[in-house]
Structure formats: C-alpha cells, structure tokens
N, CA and C of each residue as an Amber inpcrd file, in Angstrom:
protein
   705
  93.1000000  55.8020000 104.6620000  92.8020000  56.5770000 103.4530000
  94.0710000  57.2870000 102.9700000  94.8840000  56.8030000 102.4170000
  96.2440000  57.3820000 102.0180000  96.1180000  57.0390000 100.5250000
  97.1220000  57.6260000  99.5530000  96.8510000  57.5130000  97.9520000
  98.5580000  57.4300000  97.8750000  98.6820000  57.7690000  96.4900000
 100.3020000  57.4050000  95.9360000 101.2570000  58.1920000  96.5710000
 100.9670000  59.5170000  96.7320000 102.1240000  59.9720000  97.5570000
 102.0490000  60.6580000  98.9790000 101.4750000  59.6750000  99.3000000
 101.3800000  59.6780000 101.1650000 102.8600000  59.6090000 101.7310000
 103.4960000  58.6960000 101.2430000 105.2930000  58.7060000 101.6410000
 105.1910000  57.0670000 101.7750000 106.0980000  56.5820000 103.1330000
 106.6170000  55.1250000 103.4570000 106.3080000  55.5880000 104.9730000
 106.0550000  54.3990000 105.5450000 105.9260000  54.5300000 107.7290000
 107.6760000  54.4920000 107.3800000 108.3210000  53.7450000 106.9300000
 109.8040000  53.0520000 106.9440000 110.5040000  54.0930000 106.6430000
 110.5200000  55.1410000 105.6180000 111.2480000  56.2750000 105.2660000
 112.4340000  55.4820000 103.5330000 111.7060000  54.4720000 103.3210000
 113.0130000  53.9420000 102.9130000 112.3870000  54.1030000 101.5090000
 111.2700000  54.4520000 100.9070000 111.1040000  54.7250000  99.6010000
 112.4950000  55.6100000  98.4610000 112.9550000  54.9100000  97.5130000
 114.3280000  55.5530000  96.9650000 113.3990000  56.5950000  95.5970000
 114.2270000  57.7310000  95.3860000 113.8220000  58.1880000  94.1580000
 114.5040000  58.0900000  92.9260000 114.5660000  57.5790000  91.4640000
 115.5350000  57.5880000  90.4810000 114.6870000  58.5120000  89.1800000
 115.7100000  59.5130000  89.5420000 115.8910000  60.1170000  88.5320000
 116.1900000  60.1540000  86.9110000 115.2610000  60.0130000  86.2070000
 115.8290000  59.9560000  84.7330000 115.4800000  60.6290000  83.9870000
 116.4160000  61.1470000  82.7790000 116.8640000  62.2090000  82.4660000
 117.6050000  62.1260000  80.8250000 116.9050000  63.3190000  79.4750000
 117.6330000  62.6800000  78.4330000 118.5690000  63.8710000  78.4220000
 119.9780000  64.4440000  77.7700000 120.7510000  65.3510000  77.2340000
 119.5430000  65.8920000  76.6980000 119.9500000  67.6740000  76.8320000
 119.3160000  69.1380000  76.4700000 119.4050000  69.0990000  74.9570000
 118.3780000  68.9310000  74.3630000 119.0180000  69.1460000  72.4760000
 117.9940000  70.6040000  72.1810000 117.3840000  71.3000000  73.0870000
 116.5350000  72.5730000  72.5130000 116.2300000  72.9760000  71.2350000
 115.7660000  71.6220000  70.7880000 114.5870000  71.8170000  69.3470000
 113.7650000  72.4810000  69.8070000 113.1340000  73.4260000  68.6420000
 112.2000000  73.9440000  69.0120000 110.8860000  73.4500000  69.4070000
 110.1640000  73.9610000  70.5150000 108.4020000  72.9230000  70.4740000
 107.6510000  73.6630000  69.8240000 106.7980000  73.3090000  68.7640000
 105.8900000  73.8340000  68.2710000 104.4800000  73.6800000  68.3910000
 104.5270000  72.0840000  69.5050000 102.6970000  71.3530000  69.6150000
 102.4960000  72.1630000  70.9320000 101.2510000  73.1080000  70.5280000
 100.6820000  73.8240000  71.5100000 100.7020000  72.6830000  73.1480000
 100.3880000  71.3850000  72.7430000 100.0750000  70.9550000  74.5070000
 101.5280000  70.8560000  75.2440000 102.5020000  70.6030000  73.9530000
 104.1090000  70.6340000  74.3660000 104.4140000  71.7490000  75.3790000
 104.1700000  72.9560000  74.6520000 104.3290000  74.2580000  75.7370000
 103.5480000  74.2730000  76.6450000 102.1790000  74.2880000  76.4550000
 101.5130000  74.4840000  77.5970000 101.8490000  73.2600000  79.0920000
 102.3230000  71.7590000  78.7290000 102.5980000  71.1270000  79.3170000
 103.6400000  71.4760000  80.4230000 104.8740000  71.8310000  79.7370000
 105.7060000  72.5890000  79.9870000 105.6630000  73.5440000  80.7400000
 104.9260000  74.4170000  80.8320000 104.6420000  76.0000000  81.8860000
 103.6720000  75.2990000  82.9680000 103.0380000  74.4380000  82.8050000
 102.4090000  73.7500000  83.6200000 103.1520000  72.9610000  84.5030000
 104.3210000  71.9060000  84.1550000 105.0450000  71.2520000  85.5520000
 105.9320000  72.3370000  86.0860000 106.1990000  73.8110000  85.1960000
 106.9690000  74.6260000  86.0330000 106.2640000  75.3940000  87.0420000
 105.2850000  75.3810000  86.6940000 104.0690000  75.9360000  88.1590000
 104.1040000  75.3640000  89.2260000 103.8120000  74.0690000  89.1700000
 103.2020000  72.5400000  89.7840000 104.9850000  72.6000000  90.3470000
 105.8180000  72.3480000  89.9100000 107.4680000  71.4940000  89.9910000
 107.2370000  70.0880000  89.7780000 106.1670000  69.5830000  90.4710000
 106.2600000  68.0830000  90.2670000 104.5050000  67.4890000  90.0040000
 104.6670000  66.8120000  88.6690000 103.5760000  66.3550000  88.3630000
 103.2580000  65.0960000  87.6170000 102.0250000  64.5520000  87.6830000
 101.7860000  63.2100000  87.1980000 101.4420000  63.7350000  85.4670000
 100.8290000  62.7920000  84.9170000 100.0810000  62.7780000  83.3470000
  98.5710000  62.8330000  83.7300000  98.4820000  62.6780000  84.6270000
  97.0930000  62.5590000  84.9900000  96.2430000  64.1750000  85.6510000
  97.3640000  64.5940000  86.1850000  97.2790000  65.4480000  87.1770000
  97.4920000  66.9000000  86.1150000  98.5500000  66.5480000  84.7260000
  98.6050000  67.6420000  84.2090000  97.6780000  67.6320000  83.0700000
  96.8630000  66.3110000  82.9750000  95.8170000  66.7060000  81.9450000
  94.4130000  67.0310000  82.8540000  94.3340000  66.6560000  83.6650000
  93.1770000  67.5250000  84.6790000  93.4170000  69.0980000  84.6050000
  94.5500000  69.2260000  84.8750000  94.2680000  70.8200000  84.2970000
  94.8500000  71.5490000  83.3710000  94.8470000  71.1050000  82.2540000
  94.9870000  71.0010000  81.2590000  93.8740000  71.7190000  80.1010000
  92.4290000  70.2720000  81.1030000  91.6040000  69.6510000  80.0750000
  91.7110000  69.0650000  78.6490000  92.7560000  68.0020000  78.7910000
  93.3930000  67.3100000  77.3080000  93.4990000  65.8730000  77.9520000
  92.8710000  65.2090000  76.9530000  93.4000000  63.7160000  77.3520000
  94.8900000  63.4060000  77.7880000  94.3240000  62.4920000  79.0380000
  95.4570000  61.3830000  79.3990000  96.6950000  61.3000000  78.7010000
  96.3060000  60.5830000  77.2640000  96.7770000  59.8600000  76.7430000
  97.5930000  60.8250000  75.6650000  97.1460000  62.3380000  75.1970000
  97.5090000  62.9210000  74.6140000  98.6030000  63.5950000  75.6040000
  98.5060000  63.9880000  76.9540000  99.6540000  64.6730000  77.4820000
 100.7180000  63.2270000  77.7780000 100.4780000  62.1220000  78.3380000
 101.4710000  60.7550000  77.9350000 102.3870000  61.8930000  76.7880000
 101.7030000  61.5600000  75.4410000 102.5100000  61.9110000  73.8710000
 103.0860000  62.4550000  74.2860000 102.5700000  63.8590000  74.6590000
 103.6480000  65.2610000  74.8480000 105.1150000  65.2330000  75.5480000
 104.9190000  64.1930000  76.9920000 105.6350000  64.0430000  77.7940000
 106.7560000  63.1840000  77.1860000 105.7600000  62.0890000  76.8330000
 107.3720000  61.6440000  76.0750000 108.2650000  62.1470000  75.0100000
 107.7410000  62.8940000  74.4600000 108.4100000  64.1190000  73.7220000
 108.7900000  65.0440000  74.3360000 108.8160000  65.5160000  75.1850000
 109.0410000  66.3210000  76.1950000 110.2480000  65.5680000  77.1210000
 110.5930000  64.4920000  77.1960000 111.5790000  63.8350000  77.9990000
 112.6120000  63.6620000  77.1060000 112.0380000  62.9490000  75.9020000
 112.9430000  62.6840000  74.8720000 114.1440000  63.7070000  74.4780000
 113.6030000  64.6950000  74.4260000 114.2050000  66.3830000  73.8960000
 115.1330000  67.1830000  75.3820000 114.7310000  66.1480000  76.4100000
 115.4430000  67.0190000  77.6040000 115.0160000  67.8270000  78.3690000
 114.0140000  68.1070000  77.9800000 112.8710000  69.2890000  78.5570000
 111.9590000  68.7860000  79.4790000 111.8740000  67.7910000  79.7150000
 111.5150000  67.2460000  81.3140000 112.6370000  65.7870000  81.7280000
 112.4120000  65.9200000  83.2660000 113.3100000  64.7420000  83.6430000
 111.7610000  63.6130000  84.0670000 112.2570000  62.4560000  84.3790000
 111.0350000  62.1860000  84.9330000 111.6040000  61.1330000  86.1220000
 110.2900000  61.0470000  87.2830000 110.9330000  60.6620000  88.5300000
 110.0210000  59.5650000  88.8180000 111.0920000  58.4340000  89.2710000
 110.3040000  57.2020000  89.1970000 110.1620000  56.6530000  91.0710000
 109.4120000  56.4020000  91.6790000 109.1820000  56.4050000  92.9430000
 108.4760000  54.9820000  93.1300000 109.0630000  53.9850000  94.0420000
 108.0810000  52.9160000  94.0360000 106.5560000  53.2360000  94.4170000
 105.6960000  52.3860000  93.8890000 103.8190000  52.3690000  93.9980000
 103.6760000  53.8330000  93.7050000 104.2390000  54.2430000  93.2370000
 103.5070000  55.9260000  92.6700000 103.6170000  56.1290000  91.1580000
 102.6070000  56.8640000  90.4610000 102.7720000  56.9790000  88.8820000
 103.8220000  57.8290000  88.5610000 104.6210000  57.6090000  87.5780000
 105.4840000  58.4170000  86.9760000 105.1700000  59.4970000  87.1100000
 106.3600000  60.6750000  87.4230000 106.1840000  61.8060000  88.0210000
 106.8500000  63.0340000  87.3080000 107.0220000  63.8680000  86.6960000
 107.8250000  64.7270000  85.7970000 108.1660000  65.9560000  86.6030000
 109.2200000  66.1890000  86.4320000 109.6630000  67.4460000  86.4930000
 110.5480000  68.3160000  85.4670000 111.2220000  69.9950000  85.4310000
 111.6390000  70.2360000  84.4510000 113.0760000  69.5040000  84.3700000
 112.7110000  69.4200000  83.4520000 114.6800000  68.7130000  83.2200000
 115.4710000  70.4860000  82.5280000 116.4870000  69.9480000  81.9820000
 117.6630000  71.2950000  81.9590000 116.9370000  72.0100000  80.6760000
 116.6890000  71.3460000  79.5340000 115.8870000  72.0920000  78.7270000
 114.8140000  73.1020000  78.8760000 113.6720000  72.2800000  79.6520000
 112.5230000  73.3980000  80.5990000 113.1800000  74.1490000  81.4630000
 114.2440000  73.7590000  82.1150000 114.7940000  75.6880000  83.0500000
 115.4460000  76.5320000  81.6840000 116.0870000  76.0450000  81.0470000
 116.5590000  77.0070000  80.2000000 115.6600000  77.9080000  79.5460000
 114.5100000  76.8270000  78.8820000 113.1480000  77.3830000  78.4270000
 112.6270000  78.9340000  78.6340000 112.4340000  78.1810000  80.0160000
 111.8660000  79.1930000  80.7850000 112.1630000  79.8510000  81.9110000
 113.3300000  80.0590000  81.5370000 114.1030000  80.7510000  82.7440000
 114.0070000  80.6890000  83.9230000 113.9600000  79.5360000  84.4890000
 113.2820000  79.5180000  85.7040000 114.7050000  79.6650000  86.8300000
 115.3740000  80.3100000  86.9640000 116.0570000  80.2780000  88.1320000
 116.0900000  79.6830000  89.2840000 114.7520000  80.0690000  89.6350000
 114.4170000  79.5350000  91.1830000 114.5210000  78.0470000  91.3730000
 113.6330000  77.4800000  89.9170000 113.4710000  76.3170000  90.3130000
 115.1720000  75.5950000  90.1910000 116.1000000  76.1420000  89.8700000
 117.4340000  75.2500000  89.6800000 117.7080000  75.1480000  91.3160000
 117.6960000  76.1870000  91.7800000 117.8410000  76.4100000  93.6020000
 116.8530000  75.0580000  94.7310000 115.9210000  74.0560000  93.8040000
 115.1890000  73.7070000  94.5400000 115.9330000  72.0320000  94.7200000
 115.7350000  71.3660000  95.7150000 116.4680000  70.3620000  95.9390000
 115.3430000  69.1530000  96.1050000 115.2640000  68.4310000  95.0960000
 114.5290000  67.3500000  94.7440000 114.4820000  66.5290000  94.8500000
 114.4350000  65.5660000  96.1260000 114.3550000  64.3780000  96.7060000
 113.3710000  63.5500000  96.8650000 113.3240000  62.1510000  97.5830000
 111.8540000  61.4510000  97.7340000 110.7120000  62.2310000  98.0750000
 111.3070000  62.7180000  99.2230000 110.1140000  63.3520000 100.0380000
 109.3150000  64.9350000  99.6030000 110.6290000  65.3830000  99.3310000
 110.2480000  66.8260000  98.8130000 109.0600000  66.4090000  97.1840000
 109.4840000  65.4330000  96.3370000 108.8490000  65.2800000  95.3740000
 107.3760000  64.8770000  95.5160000 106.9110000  63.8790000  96.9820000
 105.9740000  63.2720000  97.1100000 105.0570000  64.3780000  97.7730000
 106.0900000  65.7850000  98.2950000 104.8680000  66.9100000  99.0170000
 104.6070000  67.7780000  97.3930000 105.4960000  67.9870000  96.4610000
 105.0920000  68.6420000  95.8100000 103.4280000  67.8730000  94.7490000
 103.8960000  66.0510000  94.7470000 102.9440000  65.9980000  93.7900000
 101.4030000  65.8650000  94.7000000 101.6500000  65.5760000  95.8730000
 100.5730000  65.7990000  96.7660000 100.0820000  67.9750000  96.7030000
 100.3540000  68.4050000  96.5460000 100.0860000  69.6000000  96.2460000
  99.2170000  70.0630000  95.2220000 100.0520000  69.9020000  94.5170000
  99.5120000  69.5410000  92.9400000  98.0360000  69.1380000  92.6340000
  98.3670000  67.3530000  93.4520000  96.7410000  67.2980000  94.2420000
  95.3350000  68.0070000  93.9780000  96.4550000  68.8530000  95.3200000
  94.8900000  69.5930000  95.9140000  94.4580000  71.0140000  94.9220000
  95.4760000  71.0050000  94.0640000  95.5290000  72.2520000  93.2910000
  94.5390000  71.6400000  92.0160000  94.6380000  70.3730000  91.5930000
  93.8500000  69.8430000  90.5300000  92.4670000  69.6320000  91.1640000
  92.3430000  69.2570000  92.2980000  90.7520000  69.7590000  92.7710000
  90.2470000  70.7920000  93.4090000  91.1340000  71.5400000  93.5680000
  90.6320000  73.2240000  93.6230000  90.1550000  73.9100000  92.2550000
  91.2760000  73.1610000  91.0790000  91.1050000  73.8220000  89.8810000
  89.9180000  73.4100000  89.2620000  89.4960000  72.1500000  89.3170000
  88.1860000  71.4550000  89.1000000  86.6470000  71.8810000  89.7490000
  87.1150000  72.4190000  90.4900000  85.5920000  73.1020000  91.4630000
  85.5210000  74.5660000  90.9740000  86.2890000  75.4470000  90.9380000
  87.0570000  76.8880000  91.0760000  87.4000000  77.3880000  89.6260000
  87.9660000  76.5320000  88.6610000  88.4930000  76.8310000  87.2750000
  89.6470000  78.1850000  87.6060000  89.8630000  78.8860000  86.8190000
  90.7060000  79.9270000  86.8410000  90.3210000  80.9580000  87.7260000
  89.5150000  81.2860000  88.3060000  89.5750000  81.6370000  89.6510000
  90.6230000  81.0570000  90.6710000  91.3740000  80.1630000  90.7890000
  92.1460000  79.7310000  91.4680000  93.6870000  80.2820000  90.9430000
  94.1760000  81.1280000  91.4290000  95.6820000  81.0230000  91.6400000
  96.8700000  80.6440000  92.9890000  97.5740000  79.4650000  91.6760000
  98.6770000  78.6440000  92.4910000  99.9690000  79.0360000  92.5490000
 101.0760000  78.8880000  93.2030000 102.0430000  79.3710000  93.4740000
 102.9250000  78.6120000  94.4430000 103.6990000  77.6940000  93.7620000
 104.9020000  76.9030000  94.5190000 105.5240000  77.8460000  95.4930000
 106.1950000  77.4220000  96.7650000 106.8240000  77.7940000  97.1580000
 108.3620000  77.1190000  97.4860000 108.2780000  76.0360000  97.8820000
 109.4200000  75.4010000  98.0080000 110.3200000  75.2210000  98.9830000
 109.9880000  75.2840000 100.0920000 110.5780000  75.0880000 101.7120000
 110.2520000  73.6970000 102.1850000 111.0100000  73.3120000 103.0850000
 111.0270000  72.0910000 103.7360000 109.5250000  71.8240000 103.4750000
 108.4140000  72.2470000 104.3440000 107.1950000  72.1060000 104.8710000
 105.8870000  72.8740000 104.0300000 106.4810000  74.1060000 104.0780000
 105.4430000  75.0820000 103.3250000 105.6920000  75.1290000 101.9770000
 104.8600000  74.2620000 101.1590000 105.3220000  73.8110000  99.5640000
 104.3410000  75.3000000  98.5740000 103.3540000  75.4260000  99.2310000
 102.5540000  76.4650000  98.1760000 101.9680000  77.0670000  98.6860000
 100.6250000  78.1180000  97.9640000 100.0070000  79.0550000  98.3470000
  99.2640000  79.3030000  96.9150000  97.7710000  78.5030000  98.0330000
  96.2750000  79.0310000  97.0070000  95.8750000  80.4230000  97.3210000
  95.0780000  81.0750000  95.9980000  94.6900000  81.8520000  96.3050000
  93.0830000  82.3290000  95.5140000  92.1460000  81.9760000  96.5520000
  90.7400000  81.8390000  95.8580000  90.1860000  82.8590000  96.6200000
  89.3810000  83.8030000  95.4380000  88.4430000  84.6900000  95.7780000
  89.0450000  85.5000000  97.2760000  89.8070000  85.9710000  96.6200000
  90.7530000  87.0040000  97.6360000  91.3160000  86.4100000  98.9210000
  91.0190000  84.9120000  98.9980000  91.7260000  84.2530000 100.2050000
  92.8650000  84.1350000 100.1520000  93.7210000  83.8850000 100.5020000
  95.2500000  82.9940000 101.0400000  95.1430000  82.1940000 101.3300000
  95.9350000  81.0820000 101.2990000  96.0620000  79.8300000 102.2900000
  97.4320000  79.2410000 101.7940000  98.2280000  79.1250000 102.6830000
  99.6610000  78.6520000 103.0270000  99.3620000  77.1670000 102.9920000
  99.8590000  76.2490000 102.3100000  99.7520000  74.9070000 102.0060000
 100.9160000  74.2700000 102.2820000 100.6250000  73.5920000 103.6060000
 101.6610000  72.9220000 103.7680000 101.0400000  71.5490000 103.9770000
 102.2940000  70.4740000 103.8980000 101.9620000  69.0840000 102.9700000
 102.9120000  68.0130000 103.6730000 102.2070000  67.7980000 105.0270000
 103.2810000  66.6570000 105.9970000 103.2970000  65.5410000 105.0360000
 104.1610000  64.0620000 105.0320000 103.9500000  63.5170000 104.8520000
 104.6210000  62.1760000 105.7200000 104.0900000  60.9860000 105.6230000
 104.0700000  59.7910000 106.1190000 105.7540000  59.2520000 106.0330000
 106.3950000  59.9240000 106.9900000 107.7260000  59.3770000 106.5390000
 108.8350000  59.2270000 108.4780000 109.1920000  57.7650000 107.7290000
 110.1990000  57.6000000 109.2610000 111.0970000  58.5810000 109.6340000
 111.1770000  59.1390000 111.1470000 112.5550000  60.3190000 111.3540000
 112.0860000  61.6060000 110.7840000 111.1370000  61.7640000 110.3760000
 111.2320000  63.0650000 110.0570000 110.4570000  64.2920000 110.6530000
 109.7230000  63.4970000 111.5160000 108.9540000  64.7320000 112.3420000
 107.9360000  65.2120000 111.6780000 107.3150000  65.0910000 110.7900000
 106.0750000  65.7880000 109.7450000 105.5120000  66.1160000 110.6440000
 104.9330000  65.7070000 111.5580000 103.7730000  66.2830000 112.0320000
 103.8630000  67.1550000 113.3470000 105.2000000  67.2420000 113.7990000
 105.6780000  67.9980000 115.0060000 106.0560000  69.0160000 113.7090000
 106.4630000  69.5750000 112.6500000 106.9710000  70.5920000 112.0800000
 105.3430000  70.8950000 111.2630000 104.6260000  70.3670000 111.3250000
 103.0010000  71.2720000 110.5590000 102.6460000  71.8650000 111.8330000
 102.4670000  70.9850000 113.0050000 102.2420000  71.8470000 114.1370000
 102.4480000  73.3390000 114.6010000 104.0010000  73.2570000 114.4880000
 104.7370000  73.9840000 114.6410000 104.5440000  75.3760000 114.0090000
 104.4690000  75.1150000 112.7070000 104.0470000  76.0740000 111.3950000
 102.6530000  77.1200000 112.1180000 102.1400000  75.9190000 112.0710000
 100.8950000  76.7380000 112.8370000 100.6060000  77.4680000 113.4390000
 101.3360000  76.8830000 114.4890000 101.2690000  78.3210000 116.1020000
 102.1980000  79.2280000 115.1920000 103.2930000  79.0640000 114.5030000
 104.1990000  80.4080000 114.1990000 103.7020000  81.2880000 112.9010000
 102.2910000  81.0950000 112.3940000 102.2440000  82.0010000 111.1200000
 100.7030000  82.2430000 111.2330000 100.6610000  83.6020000 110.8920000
  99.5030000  83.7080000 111.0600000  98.1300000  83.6230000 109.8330000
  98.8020000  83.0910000 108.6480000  97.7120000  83.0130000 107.7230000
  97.2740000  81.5990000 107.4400000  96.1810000  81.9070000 106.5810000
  95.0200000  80.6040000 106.8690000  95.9110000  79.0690000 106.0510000
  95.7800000  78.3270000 106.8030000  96.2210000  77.2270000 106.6110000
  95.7230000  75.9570000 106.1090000  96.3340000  75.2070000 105.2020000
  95.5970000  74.1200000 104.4380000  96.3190000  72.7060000 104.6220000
  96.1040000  71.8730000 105.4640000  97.3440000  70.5500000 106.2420000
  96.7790000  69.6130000 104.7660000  97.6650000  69.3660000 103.8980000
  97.4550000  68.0220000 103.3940000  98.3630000  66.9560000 103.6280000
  97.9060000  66.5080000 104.5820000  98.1150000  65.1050000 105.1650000
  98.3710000  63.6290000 104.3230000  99.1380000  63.1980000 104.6270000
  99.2820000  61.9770000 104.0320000  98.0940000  60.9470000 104.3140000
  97.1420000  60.8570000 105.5700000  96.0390000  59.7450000 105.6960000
  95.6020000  60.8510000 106.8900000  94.3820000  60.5550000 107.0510000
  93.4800000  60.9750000 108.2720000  93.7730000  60.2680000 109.5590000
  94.7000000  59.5080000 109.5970000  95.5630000  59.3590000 110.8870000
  96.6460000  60.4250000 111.3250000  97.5110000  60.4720000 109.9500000
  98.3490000  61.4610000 110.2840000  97.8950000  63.3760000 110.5760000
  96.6050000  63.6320000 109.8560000  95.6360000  64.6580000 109.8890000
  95.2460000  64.7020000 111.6980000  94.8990000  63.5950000 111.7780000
  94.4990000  63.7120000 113.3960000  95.6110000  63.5500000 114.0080000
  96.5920000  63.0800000 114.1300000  97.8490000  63.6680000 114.8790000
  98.1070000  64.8060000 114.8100000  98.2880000  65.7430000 113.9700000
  98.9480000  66.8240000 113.7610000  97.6620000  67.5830000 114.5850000
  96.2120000  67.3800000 114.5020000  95.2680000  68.4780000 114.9990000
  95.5800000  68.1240000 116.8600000  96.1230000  66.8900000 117.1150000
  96.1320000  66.8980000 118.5230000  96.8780000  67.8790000 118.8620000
  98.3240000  67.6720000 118.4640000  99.0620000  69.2810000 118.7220000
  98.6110000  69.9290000 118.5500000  98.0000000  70.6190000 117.4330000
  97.6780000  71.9910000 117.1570000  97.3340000  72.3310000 118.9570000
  97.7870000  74.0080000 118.9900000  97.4700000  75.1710000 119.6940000
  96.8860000  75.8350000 119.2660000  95.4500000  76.2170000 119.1270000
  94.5790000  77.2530000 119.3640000  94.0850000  77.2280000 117.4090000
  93.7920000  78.2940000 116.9290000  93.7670000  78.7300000 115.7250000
  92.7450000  78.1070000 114.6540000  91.1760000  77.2320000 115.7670000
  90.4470000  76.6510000 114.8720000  90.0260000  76.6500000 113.3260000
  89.8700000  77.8150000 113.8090000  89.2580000  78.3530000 112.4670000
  90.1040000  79.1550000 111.4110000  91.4160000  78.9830000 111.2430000
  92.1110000  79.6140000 110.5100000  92.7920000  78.2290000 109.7790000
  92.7910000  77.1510000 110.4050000  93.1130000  75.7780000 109.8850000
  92.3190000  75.1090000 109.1040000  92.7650000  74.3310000 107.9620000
  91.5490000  73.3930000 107.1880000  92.6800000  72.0160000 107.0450000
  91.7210000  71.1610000 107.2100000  92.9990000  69.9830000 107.0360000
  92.0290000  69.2140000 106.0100000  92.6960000  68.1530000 104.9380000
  92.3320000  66.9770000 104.0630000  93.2970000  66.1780000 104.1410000
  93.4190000  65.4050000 103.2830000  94.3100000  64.0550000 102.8880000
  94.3490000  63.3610000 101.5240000  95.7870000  62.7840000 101.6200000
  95.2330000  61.9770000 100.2160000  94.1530000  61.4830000  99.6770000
  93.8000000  60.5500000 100.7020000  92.3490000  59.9230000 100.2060000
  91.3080000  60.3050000 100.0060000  91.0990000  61.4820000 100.5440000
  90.0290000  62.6700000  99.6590000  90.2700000  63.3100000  98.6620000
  91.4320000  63.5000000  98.4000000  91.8810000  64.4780000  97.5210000
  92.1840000  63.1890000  96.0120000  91.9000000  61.7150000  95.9970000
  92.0080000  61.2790000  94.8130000  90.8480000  61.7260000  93.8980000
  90.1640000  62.0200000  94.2540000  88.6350000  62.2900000  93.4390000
  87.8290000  62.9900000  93.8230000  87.6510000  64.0140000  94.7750000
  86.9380000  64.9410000  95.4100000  88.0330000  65.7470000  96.1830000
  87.3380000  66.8860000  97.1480000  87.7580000  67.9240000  97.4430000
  86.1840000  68.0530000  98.8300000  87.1400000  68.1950000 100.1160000
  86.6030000  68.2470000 101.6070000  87.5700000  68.7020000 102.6390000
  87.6800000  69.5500000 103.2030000  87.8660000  69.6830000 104.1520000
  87.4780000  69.5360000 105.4410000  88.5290000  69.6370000 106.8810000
  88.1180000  69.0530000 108.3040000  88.7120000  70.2650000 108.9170000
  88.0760000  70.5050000 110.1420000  88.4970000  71.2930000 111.0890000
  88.8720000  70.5900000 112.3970000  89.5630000  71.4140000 113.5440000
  89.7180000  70.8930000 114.5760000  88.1080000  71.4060000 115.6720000
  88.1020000  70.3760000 116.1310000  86.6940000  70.9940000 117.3110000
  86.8490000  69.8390000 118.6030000  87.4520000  70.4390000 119.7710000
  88.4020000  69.6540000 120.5350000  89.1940000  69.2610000 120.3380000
  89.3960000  68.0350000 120.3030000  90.3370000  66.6990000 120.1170000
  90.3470000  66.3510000 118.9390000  89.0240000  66.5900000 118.1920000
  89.3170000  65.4490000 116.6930000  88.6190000  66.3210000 115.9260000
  88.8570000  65.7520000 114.5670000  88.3580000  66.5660000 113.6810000
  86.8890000  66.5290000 112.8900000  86.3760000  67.2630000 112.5960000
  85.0470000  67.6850000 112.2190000  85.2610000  67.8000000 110.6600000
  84.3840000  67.5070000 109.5070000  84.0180000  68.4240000 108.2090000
  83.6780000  69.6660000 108.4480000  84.0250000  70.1510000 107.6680000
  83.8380000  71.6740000 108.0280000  83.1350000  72.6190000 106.0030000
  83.9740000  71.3780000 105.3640000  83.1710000  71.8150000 103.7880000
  83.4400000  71.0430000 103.0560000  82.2880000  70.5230000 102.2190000
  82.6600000  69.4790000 101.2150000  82.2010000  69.9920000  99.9350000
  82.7180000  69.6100000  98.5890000  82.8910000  70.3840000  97.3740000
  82.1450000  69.2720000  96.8790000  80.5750000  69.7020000  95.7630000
  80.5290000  68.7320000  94.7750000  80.2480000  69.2640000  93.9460000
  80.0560000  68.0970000  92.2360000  79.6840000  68.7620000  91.5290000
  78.0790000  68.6040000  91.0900000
C-alpha cells in the first residue's frame, strides 16, 4: 500500500527542478494568491492536493499554476511516477517574505516527505475543515505539526529510501520527544518496521501511510509487536 511519494527501495529517484525568471507582475486572480499562501504553508504541493484545500477545481488551480510558474512565482518539481509538484519559486519568497523558507534545502527526498505531509494535512483538512491548524517545520525527519482541537502532534514522515535509515531515525524521534506523534510512513511495511523498534510510548504514537492517506484518513497503533487501528475517519 504505498502511493506517489512513498520514495524508491533503490534511493536513485532524481529530482529536476524547473523554474521561470522573477518578472513580479502583479496577481490579481483571487485563486492566484490564495494558491500562492497555500504552497507557502504546505512548501511542497500537488494541483490536486492544493485544490482539495482550496475547494476549487482541479483544473482551475492547473490555470493558476501555470500562471503562477510562468511569472516566477512558483518553481515546479518534476520526480519520476509522481504528479507534478510545486513549490515557491523566487517570486513567491519575495511575495511573501518568506525567509525561512529560502533556508530550506529541497531535494528528492525532503520534497517527497513534504508532499506526503501535505497528504495527511488534505485529509485532516477534509474531515476537520478549519479547525485544523498546519505548520511546516522543516528538519531532516520532523517535517510538521497538526494542531486539532487543542492537540499537538509532531509529524514526522519516514520514507522508502536506500541508505538512509528512515526508520531507525522515526524510531529514534520517538523515544527522544515527548509529544504526540503522527509516523506517515511510506507503506504499512515500512509503518511496521518502525513500530518494531519503537520503545514504549503506545499511546502517544499514531501511525498511517500512503495508501490510506490517498483517499481516506485511519490511523494504527502499536499493541505488542504489530499494529492495531486505533481510528478511522468517515464521511
């Protein structure tokens, strides 16, 4: 059960970057901006993912985006078997002053935890609506932080990749922090690896995966060895 940005077993997935010159015309189409403040939330997002929360057609944020690339104000990131992926290009930091995000270092992997994030943030936002606040973070491992109905949860986002240890560094995370935790996993293989390590902290852990997270929203707990449902979201 893995989806588009689970990663590679091989590690060898390349990312290409493309990118038009900054011309900072002004935007005046309301979904333009809102599009805009939206992949600077997210950092990395699909057309699909930013009209889910949005609520605007597909096909109308497509428009925006390519107007939005055209002008410089997004870059967009092309990843084999995964949908076109946007981020801000130099226009959107200037935009919007985003400082932080110039500091963030944007690679295969880092891009495939952010749009896996994103994810789980478009079916949190779908169950939850604006009751849900999101918040990138941007570290190796620990990419974000939901925050529903006065909860926390530290979102961190292994993924399926050769050499890199994902699942010895979610582990890890675990035993060392003490707030509630959300594993989005690249497949429910890699979900059940990471719960074998886990040390202690049942119930402060929630794990999913891509393949739940294409169209619904469920979580798993640890209970022994393997993992249990622990809550499933419908509508």
């Amino acid at each position: 059960m893995t989806g588009p940005f689970s990663g590679d077993p091989m590690g060898q997935k390349k990312l290409i970057v493309e990118r038009k010159g900054c011309s900072m015309i002004p935007l005046v189409a309301e979904n333009d901006i809102n599009i805009l403040h939206a992949i600077g939330k997210c950092r990395v997002a699909s057309s699909l993912q930013l009209s889910s929360l949005l609520s605007i057609k597909q096909r109308s944020a497509k428009k925006s985006l390519i107007r939005l690339f055209s002008l410089g104000y997004v870059d967009k990131l092309h990843i084999e078997r995964t949908p076109p992926l946007y981020k801000l290009g130099k226009g959107g930091e200037i935009l919007l002053k985003d400082k932080v995000y110039k500091q963030l270092e944007i690679n295969t992997l880092m891009a495939l935890k952010y749009a896996a994030s994103t994810q789980l943030y478009v079916q949190f936002y779908k169950y939850f609506g604006d009751s849900v606040s999101y918040r990138t973070i941007g570290a190796d491992s620990i990419i974000a932080e939901i925050i529903l109905k006065r909860s926390q949860y530290i979102i961190v986002v292994p993924r399926i990749w050769s050499g890199s240890e994902e699942e010895i560094k979610a582990a890890e995370i675990i035993e060392d922090i003490d707030d509630k935790i959300i594993i989005v996993a690249g497949s429910k293989e890699q979900a059940e690896k990471i719960a074998r390590i886990q040390k202690g902290k049942e119930n402060a852990v929630r794990y999913t995966w891509d393949g739940i997270l294409k169209d619904g929203l469920a979580f798993y707990k640890k209970s022994g060895n393997i993992l249990i449902e622990s809550e499933r979201f419908r509508t």
